[in-house]
Coordinates of C-alpha atoms in Angstrom, one line a residue:
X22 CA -14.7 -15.9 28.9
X23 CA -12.5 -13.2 26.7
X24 CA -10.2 -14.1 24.0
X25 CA -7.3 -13.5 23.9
X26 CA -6.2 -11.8 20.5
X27 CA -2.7 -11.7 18.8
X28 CA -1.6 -8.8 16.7
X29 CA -3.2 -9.4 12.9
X30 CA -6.2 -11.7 14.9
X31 CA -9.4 -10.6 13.5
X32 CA -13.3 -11.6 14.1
X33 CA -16.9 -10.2 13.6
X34 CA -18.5 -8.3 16.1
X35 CA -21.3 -10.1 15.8
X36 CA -19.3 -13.9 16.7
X37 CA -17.8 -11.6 19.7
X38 CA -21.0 -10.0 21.4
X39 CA -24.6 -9.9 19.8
X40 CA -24.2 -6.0 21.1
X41 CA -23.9 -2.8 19.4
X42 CA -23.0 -0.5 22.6
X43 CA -19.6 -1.4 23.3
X44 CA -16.8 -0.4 26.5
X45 CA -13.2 -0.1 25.0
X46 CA -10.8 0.5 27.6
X47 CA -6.8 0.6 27.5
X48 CA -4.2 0.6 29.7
X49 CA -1.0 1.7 29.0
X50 CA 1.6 3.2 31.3
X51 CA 5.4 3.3 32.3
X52 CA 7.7 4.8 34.7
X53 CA 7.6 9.0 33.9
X54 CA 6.0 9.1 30.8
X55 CA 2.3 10.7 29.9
X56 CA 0.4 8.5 27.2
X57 CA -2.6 10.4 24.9
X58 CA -5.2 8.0 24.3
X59 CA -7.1 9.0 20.8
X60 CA -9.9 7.7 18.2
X61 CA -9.5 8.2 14.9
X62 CA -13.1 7.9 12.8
X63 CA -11.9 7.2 8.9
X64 CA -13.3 7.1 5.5
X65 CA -13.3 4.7 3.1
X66 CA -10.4 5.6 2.2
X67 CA -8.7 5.8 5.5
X68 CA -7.9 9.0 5.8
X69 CA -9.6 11.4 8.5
X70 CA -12.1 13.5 5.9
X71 CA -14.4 14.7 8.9
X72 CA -12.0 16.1 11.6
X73 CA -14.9 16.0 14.2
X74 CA -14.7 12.8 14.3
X75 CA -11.0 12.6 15.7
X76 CA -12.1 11.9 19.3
X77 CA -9.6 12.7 22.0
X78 CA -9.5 15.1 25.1
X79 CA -10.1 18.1 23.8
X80 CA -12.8 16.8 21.6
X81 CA -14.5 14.3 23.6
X82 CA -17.2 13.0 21.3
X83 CA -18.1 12.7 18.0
X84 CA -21.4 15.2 16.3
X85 CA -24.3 12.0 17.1
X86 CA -22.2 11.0 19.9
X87 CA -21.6 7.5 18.5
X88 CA -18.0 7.6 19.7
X89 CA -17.4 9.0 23.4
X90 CA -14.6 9.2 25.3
X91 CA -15.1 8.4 29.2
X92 CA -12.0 8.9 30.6
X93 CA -10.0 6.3 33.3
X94 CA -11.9 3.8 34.8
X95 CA -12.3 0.6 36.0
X96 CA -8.7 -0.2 36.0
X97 CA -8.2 1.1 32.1
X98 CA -5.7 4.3 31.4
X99 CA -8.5 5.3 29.2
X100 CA -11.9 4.3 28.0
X101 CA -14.5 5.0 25.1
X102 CA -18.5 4.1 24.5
X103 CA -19.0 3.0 20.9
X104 CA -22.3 2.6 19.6
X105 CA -22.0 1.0 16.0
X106 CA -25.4 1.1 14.8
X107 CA -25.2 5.2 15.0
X108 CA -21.7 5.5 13.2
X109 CA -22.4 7.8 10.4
X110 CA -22.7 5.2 7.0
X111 CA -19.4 7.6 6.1
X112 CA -17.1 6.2 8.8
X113 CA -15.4 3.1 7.5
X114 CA -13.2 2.8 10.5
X115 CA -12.5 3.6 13.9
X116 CA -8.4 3.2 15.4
X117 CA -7.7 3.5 18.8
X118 CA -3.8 5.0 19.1
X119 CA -1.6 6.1 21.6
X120 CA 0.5 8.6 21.7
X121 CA 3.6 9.8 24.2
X122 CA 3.2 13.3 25.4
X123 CA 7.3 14.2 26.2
X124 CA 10.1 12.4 25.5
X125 CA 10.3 8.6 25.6
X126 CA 9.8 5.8 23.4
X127 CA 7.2 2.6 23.3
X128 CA 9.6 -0.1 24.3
X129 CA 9.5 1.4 27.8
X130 CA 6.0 0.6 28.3
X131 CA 5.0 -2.1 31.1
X132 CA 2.2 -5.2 29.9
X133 CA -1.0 -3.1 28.5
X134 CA -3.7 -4.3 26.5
X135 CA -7.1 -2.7 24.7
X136 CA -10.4 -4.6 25.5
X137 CA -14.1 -4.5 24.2
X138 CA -16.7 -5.2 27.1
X139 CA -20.8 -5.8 26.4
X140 CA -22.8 -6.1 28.5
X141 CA -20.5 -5.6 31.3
X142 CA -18.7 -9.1 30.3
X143 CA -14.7 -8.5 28.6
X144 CA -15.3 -10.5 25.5
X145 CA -12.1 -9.9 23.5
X146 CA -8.8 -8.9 24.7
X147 CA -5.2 -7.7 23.1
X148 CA -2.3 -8.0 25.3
X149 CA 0.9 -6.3 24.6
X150 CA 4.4 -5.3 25.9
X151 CA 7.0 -2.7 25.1
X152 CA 9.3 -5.3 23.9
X153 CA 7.1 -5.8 21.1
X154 CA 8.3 -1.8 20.2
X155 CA 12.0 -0.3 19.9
X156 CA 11.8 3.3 18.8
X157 CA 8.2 4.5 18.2
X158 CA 6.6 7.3 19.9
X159 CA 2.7 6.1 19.0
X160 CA 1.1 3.1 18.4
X161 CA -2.0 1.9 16.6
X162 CA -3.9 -0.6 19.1
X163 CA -6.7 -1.9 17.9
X164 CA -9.3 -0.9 14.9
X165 CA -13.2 -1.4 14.4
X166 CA -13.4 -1.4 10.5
X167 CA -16.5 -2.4 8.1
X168 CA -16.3 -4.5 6.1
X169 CA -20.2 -5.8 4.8
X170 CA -20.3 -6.3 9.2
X171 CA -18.4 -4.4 11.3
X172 CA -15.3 -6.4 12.6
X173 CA -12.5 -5.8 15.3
X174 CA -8.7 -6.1 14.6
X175 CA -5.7 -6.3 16.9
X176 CA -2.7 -3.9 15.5
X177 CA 0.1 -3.3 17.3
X178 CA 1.7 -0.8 14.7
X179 CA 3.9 1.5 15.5
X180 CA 5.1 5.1 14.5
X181 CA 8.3 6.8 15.3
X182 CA 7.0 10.3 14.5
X183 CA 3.9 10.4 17.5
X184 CA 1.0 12.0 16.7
X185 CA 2.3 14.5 14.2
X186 CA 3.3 11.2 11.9
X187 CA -0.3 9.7 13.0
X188 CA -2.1 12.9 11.6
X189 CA -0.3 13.0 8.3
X190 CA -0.8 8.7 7.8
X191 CA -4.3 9.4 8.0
X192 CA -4.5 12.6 6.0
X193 CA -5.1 15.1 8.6
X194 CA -3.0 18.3 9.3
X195 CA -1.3 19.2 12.7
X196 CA -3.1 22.2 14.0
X197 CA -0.5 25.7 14.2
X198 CA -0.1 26.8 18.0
X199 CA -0.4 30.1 16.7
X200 CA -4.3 30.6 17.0
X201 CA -3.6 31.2 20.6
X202 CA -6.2 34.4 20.2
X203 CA -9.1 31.5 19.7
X204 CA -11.7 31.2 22.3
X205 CA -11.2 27.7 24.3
X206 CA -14.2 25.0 23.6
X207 CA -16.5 24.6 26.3
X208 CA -16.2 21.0 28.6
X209 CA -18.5 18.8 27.6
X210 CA -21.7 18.2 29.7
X211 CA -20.7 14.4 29.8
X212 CA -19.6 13.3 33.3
X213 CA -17.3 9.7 33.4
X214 CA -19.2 7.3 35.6
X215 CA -17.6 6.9 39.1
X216 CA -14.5 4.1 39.9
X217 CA -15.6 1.6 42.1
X218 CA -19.5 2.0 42.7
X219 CA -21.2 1.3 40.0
X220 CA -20.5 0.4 36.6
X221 CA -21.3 2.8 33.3
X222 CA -24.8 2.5 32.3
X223 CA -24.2 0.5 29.0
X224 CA -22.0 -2.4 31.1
X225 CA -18.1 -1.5 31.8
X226 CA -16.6 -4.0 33.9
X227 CA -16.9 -3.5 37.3
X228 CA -13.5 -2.3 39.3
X229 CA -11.2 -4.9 40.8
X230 CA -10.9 -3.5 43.8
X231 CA -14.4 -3.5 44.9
X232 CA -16.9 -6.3 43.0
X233 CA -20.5 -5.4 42.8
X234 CA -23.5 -7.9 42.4
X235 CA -24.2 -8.1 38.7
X236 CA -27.4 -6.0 37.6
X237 CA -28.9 -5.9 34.2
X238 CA -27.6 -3.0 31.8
X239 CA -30.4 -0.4 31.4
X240 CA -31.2 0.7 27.7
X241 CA -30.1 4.0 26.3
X242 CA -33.3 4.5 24.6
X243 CA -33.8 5.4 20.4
X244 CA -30.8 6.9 19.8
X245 CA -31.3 10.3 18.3
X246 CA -31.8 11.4 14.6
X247 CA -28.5 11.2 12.9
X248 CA -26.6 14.2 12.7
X249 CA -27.0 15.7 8.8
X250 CA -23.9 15.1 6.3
X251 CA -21.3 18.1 6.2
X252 CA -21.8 19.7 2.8
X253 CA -19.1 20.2 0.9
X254 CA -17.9 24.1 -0.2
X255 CA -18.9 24.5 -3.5
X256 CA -16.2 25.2 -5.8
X257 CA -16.0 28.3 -7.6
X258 CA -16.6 28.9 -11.4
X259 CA -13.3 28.8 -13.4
X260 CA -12.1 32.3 -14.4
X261 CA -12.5 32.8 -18.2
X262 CA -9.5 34.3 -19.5
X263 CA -11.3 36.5 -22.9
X264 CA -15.0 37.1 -23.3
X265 CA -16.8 34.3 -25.6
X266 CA -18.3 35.8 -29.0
X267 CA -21.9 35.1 -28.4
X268 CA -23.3 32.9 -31.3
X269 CA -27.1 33.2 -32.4
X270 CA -29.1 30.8 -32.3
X271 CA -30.6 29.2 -35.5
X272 CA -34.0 30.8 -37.3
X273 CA -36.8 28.9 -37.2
X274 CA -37.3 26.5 -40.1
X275 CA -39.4 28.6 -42.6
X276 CA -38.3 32.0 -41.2
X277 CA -36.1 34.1 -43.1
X278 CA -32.3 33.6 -42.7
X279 CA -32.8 29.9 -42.0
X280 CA -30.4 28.0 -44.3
X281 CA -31.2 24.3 -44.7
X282 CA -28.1 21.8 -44.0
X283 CA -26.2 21.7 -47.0
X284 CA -26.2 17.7 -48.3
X285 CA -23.9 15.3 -48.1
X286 CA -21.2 14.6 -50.2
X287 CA -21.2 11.1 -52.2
X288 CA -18.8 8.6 -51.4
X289 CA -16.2 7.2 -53.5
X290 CA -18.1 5.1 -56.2
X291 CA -21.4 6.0 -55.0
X292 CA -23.9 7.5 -57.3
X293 CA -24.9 10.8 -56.4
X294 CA -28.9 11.4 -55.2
X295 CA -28.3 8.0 -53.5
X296 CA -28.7 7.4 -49.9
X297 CA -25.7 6.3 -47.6
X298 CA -25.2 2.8 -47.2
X299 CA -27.1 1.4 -44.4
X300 CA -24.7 0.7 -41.4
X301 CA -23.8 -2.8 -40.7
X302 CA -24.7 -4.6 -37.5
X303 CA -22.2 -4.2 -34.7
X304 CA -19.2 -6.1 -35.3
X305 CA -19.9 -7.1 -38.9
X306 CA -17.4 -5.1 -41.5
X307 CA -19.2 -2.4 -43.6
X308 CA -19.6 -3.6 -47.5
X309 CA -17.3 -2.5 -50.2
X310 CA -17.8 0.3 -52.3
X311 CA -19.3 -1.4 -56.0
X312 CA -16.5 -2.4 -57.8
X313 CA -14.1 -2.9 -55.0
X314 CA -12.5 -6.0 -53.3
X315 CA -14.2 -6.6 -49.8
X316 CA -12.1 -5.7 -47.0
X317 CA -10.4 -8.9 -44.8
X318 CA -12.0 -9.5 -41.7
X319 CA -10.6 -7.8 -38.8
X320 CA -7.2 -9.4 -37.6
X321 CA -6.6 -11.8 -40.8
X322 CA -4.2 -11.0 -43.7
X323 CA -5.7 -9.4 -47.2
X324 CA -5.9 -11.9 -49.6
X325 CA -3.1 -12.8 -52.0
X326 CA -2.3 -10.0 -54.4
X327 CA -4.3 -7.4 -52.7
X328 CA -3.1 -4.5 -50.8
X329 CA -4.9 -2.4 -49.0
X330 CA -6.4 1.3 -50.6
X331 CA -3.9 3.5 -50.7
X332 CA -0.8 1.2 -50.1
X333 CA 2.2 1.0 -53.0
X334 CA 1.9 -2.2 -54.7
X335 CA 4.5 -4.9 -54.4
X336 CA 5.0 -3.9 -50.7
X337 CA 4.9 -6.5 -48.2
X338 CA 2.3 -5.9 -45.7
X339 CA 3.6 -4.7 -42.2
X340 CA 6.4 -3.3 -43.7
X341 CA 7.6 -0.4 -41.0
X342 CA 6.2 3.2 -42.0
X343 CA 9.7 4.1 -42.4
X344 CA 10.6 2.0 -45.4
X345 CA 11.3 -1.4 -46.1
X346 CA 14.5 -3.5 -46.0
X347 CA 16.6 -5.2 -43.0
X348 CA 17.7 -2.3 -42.1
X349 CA 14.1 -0.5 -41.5
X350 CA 13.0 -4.1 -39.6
X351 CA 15.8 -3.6 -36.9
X352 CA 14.7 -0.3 -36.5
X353 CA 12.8 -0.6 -33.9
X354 CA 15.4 -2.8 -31.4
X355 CA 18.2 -0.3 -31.8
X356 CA 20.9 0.4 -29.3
X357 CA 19.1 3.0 -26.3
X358 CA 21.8 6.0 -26.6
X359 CA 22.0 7.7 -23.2
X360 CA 24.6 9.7 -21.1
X361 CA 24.0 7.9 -18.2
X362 CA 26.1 4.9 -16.3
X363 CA 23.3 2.9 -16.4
X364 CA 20.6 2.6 -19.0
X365 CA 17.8 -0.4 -19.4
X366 CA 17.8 -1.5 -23.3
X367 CA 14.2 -3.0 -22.5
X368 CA 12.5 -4.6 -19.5
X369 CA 15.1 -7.5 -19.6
X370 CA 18.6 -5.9 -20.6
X371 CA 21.1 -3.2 -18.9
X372 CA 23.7 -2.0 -19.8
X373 CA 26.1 -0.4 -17.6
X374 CA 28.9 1.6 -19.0
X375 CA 32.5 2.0 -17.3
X376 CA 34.0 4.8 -18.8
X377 CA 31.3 6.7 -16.6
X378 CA 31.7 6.4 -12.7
X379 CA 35.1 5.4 -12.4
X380 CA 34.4 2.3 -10.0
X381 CA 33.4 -1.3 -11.2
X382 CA 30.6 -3.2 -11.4
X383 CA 29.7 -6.6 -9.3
X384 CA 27.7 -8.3 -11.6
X385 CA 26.2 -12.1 -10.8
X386 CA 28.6 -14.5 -12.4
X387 CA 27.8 -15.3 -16.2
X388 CA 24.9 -12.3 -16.9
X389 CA 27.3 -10.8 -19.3
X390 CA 25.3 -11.2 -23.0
X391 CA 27.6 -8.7 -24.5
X392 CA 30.2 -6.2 -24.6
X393 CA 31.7 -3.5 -26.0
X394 CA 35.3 -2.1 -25.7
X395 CA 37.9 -3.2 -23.2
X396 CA 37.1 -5.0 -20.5
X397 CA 38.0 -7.2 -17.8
X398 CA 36.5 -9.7 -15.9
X399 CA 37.5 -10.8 -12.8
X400 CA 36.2 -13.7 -9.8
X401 CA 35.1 -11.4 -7.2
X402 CA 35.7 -13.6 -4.2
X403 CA 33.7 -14.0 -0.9
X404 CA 36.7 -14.6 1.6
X405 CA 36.1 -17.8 4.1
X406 CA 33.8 -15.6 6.3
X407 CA 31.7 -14.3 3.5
X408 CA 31.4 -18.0 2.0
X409 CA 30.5 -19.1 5.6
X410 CA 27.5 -16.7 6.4
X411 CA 26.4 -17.1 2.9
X412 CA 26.2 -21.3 3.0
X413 CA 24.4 -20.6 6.6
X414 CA 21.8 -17.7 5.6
X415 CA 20.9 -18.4 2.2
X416 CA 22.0 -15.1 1.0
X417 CA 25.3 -15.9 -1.4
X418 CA 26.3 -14.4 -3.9
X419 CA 28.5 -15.7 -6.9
X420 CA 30.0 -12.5 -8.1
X421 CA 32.2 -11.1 -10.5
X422 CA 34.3 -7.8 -10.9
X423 CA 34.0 -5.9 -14.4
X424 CA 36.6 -2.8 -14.9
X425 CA 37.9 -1.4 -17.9
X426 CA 36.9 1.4 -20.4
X427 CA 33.8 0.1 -22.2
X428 CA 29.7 -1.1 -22.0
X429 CA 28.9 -4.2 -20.6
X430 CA 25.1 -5.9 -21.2
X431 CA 23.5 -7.8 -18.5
X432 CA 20.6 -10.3 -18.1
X433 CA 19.4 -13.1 -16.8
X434 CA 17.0 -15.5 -18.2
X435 CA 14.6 -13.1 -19.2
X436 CA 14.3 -11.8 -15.8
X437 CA 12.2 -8.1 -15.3
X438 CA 15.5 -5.4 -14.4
X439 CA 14.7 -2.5 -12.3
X440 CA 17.6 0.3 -11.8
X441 CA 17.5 1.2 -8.1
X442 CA 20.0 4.7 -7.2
X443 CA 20.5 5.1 -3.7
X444 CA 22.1 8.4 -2.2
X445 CA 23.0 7.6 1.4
X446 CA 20.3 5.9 2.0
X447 CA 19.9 2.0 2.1
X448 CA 17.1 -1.0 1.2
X449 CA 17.1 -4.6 1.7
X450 CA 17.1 -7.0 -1.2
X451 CA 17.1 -10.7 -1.3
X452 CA 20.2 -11.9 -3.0
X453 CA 18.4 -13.8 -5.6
X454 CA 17.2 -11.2 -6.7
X455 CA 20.5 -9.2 -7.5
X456 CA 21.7 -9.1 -10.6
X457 CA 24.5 -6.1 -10.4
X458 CA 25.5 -3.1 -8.4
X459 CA 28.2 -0.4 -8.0
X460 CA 31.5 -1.6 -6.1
X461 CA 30.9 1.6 -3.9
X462 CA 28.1 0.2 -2.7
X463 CA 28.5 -0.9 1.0
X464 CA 26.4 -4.6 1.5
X465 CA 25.8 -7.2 4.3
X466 CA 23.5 -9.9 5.4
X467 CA 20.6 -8.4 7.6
X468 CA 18.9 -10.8 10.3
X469 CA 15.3 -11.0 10.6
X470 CA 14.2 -12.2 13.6
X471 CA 11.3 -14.5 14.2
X472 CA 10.0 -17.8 15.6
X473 CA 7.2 -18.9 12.6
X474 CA 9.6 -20.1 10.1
X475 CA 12.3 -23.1 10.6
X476 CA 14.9 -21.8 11.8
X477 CA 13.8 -19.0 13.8
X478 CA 14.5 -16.1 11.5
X479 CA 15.0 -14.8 8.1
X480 CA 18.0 -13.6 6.0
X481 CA 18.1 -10.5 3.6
X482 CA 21.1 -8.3 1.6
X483 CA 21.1 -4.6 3.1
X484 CA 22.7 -2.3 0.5
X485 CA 23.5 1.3 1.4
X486 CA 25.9 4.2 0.3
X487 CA 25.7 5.8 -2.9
X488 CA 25.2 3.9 -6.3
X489 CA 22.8 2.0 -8.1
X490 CA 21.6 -1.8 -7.3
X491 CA 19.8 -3.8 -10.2
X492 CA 16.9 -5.9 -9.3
X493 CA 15.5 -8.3 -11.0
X494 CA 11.8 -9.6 -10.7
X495 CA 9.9 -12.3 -12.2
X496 CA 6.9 -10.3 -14.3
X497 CA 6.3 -6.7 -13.2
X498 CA 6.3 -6.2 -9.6
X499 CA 4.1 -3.5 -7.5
X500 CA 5.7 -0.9 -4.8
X501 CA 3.1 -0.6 -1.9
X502 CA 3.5 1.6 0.8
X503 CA 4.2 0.4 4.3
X504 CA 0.9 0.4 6.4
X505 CA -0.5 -1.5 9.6
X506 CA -2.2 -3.8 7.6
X507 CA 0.5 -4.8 5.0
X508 CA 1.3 -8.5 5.1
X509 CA 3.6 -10.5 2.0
X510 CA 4.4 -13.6 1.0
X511 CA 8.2 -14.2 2.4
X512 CA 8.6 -16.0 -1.3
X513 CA 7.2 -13.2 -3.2
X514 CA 8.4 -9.9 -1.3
X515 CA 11.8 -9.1 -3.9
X516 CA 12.5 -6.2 -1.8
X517 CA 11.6 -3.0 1.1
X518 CA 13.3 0.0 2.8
X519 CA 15.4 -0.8 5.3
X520 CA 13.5 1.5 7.7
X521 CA 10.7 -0.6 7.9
X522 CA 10.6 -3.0 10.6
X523 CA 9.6 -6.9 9.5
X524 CA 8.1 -9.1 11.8
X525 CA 7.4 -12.9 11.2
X526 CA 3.6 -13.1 11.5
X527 CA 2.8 -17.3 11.4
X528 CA -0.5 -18.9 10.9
X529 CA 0.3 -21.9 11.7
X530 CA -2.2 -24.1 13.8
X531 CA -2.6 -27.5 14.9
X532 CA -6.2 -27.8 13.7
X533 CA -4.7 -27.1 10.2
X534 CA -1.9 -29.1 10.1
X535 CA -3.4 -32.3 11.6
X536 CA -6.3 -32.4 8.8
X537 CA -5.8 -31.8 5.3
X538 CA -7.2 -29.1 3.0
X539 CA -5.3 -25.6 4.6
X540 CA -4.6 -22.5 2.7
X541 CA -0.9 -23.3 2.4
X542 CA -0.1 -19.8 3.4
X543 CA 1.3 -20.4 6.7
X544 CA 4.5 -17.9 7.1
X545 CA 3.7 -13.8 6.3
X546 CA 5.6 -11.1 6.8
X547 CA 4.2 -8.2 8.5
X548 CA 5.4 -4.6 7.6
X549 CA 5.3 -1.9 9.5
X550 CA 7.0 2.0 10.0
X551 CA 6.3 5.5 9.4
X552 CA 4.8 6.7 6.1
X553 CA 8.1 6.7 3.3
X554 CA 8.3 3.1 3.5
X555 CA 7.7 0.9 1.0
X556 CA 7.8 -3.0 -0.1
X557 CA 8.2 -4.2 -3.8
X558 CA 6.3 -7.4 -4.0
X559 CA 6.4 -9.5 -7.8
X560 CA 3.8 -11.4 -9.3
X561 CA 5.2 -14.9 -8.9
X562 CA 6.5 -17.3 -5.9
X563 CA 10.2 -18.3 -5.7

């Protein structure tokens, strides 16, 4: 019996099928619109390095013929043959997309699915719908990646760009229409098996229509010698601006013009005609000279009364190079002079200053640690409405106004600040972790819909216009970009663009919740969008 597979389910092949010549087929289809059905053979890195191994109709196979594309049958829109113990060891990855050829989008589609048959038995399947999609014009299915075993995944990521956005995700370039001169490629000697007589040699499922008796799958033989690696071009030998003066190389020792090393110079209190001191093991400190004071050990203070060689006496050690004094020691934690409206003191203070911008500030109510000139500080207040949504979502904000002529320093309990500028464009930031922003700024709460938290969905603060937003993380966060595979933890994700599209992924399941000892990481949010998108994710669990 199949399984049936969510998107984000993974497994091992090997717990699927104990087979290595695999059917994928998918099926995929909607009123008017023409769907190309691709495979896409990656790197380690996941980006398409070898273009012949980009498997789609004009390109039918891969070089050893590991990856083949069969065409519709047996129900599917489209179908492949995989043979995984004849991937090259330099594919890390196979993803099966589609694409729309013309205008349309994904959410039109009907119920489609991608399925892996063995042995002429469907053993995994991933259903989908085009309400699972809004805008996207291609969608990654399902991959076959490696890692130590090769194992299947169910995607369901989408793209708004098609194929051209496909190609650049996986770092391949979109072929000019302008070679039109270029001789067309030769069809492939491959024929599809026929519909509805008799299944592909290595097991597809028979057709619906017209059930055959079962009959054992015939072997394919040794599969051939693998293909040999692509070299590499050779790159060429750097230009050399002017011509090197050609040295010559040393006489002979004993020949005339040889000149014997010249020998080395005593150290400072050594006796001259005496060796150098023998080096110390690794990780003791060298000796003193004779007649010197042996040096403190590494990290620890020089003992009372002596400075180090070279050093004016009577100076305390760890005095600044500049000089010594209070003023010299505060130095270092000066003011940050800067034209700009807003200017980050360190990792944990801003200042913002008002003579520059003309609006005010909305600052979190008490981050004000200091300021400078004349200002005024005002409640900034929600209105009924605004208290109401933000009591029901989560997403309040206790805020107040600062206008006037002068700088204003904000923090909050030693929380990381990041200055975010936006120039039309807009991102979506929990309100906790707001600390200021521009009055211009236009900001509301955004719904995030999904059934695997109480509740049924999940609440977030959408700024967009022109101005800056401060945000503030605990520790120093990390901006990843959007991909298929990127999942957070809803208490640690601080921020993303509000292009992406967030989807609730929950693993909750009854076997783990009716016996103790789960992972505790039971709500995820999935990411996904075209390349540009990004989530900022900190080190630490609110």
């Amino acid at each position: 019996m199949a399984r049936e597979f969510q998107r984000g389910h993974k497994a091992k092949i090997s717990d699927l099928t104990p087979g290595t010549d695999l059917y994928v087929g998918v099926q995929i289809a909607a009123p008017g619109l023409t769907f190309d059905i691709s495979c896409f053979g990656l790197d380690a890195d996941e980006k398409l390095s070898d273009d012949r191994y980009f498997i789609f109709f004009n390109q039918p196979k891969s070089p050893e013929e590991s990856i083949q594309l069969l065409g519709a049958q047996s129900g599917d829109t489209e179908s492949f043959r995989v043979t995984l113990d004849r991937i090259p060891a330099t594919i890390h990855k196979l993803s099966f997309t589609a694409t729309l050829d013309g205008a349309g989008q994904m959410s039109q589609v009907g119920p489609g699915y991608i399925r892996i048959v063995a042995g002429g038995e469907e053993v995994v399947r991933y259903a989908f719908t085009g309400s699972e999609f809004t805008t996207e014009r291609a969608v990654m299915l399902g991959d076959f990646y490696l890692k130590d075993v090769w194992r299947f995944a169910a995607v369901g990521q989408g793209f708004d760009g098609g194929l051209d956005a496909l190609l650049k995700n996986f770092g391949g370039e979109v072929a000019e229409e302008e070679e039109a001169s270029a001789a067309p490629q030769a069809a492939p000697g491959f024929a599809p098996p026929a519909q509805a007589t008799a299944p592909p040699a290595f097991g597809a499922p028979p057709a619906p229509s017209a059930p055959q008796a079962p009959q054992p799958a015939p072997s394919f033989g040794a599969p051939p010698a693998p293909a040999p690696a692509p070299q590499q071009p050779m790159h060429a030998a750097p230009t050399i601006a002017a011509p090197l003066t050609p040295q010559a190389p040393p006489a002979p020792y004993g020949q005339p013009g040889h000149q014997p090393p010249p020998p080395p110079q005593p150290q400072f209190g050594q006796v001259p005609g005496q060796g150098a001191p023998p080096t110390p093991p690794y990780g003791q400190p060298a000796p003193a000279p004779y007649g010197q004071p042996a040096p403190a050990p590494y990290g620890q203070p020089a003992p009372f009364g002596q400075q180090p060689p070279g050093g004016p006496q009577g100076v305390p050690q760890g005095a600044p190079a500049a000089g010594a004094g209070l003023h010299a020691a505060l130095q270092l934690y000066k003011e940050t002079p800067t034209g700009q409206r807003w200017t980050p003191q360190n990792k944990q203070l801003m200042r913002v200053d008002l003579t520059m911008g003309g609006a005010g500030v909305l600052a979190r109510q008490g981050s004000m640690v200091m300021y400078q000139g004349k200002v005024d500080f005002g409640y900034k207040s929600a209105g009924f409405v605004g208290r109401a949504v933000g009591n029901a979502t989560g997403q309040e904000m206790q805020l107040m106004r600062c206008t006037g002529r002068g700088q204003v320093f904000l923090a909050e309990e030693g929380s990381y600040l990041h200055p975010i500028e936006l120039q039309g464009d807009a991102i979506c930031v929990s309100a906790e972790s707001v600390l200021a922003f521009d009055e211009s700024l236009q900001y509301e709460v955004r719904r995030v819909e999904g059934h695997g938290i109480p509740g049924g969905a999940l609440f977030t603060m959408q700024f967009q216009g022109t101005g800056t937003v401060i945000i503030k993380t605990h520790g120093t966060p990390v901006v990843l970009p959007v991909t298929p595979t990127t999942f957070a933890d809803c208490n640690a994700v601080v921020a993303w663009s509000a292009a992406s599209q967030v989807i609730v992924s929950s693993q909750v399941r009854l076997r783990r919740n009716a016996y103790p000892g789960h992972s505790g990481e039971t709500v995820n949010l999935q990411f996904r969008g075209a390349p540009g998108n990004f989530i900022v994710v900190q080190p630490y669990e609110v």
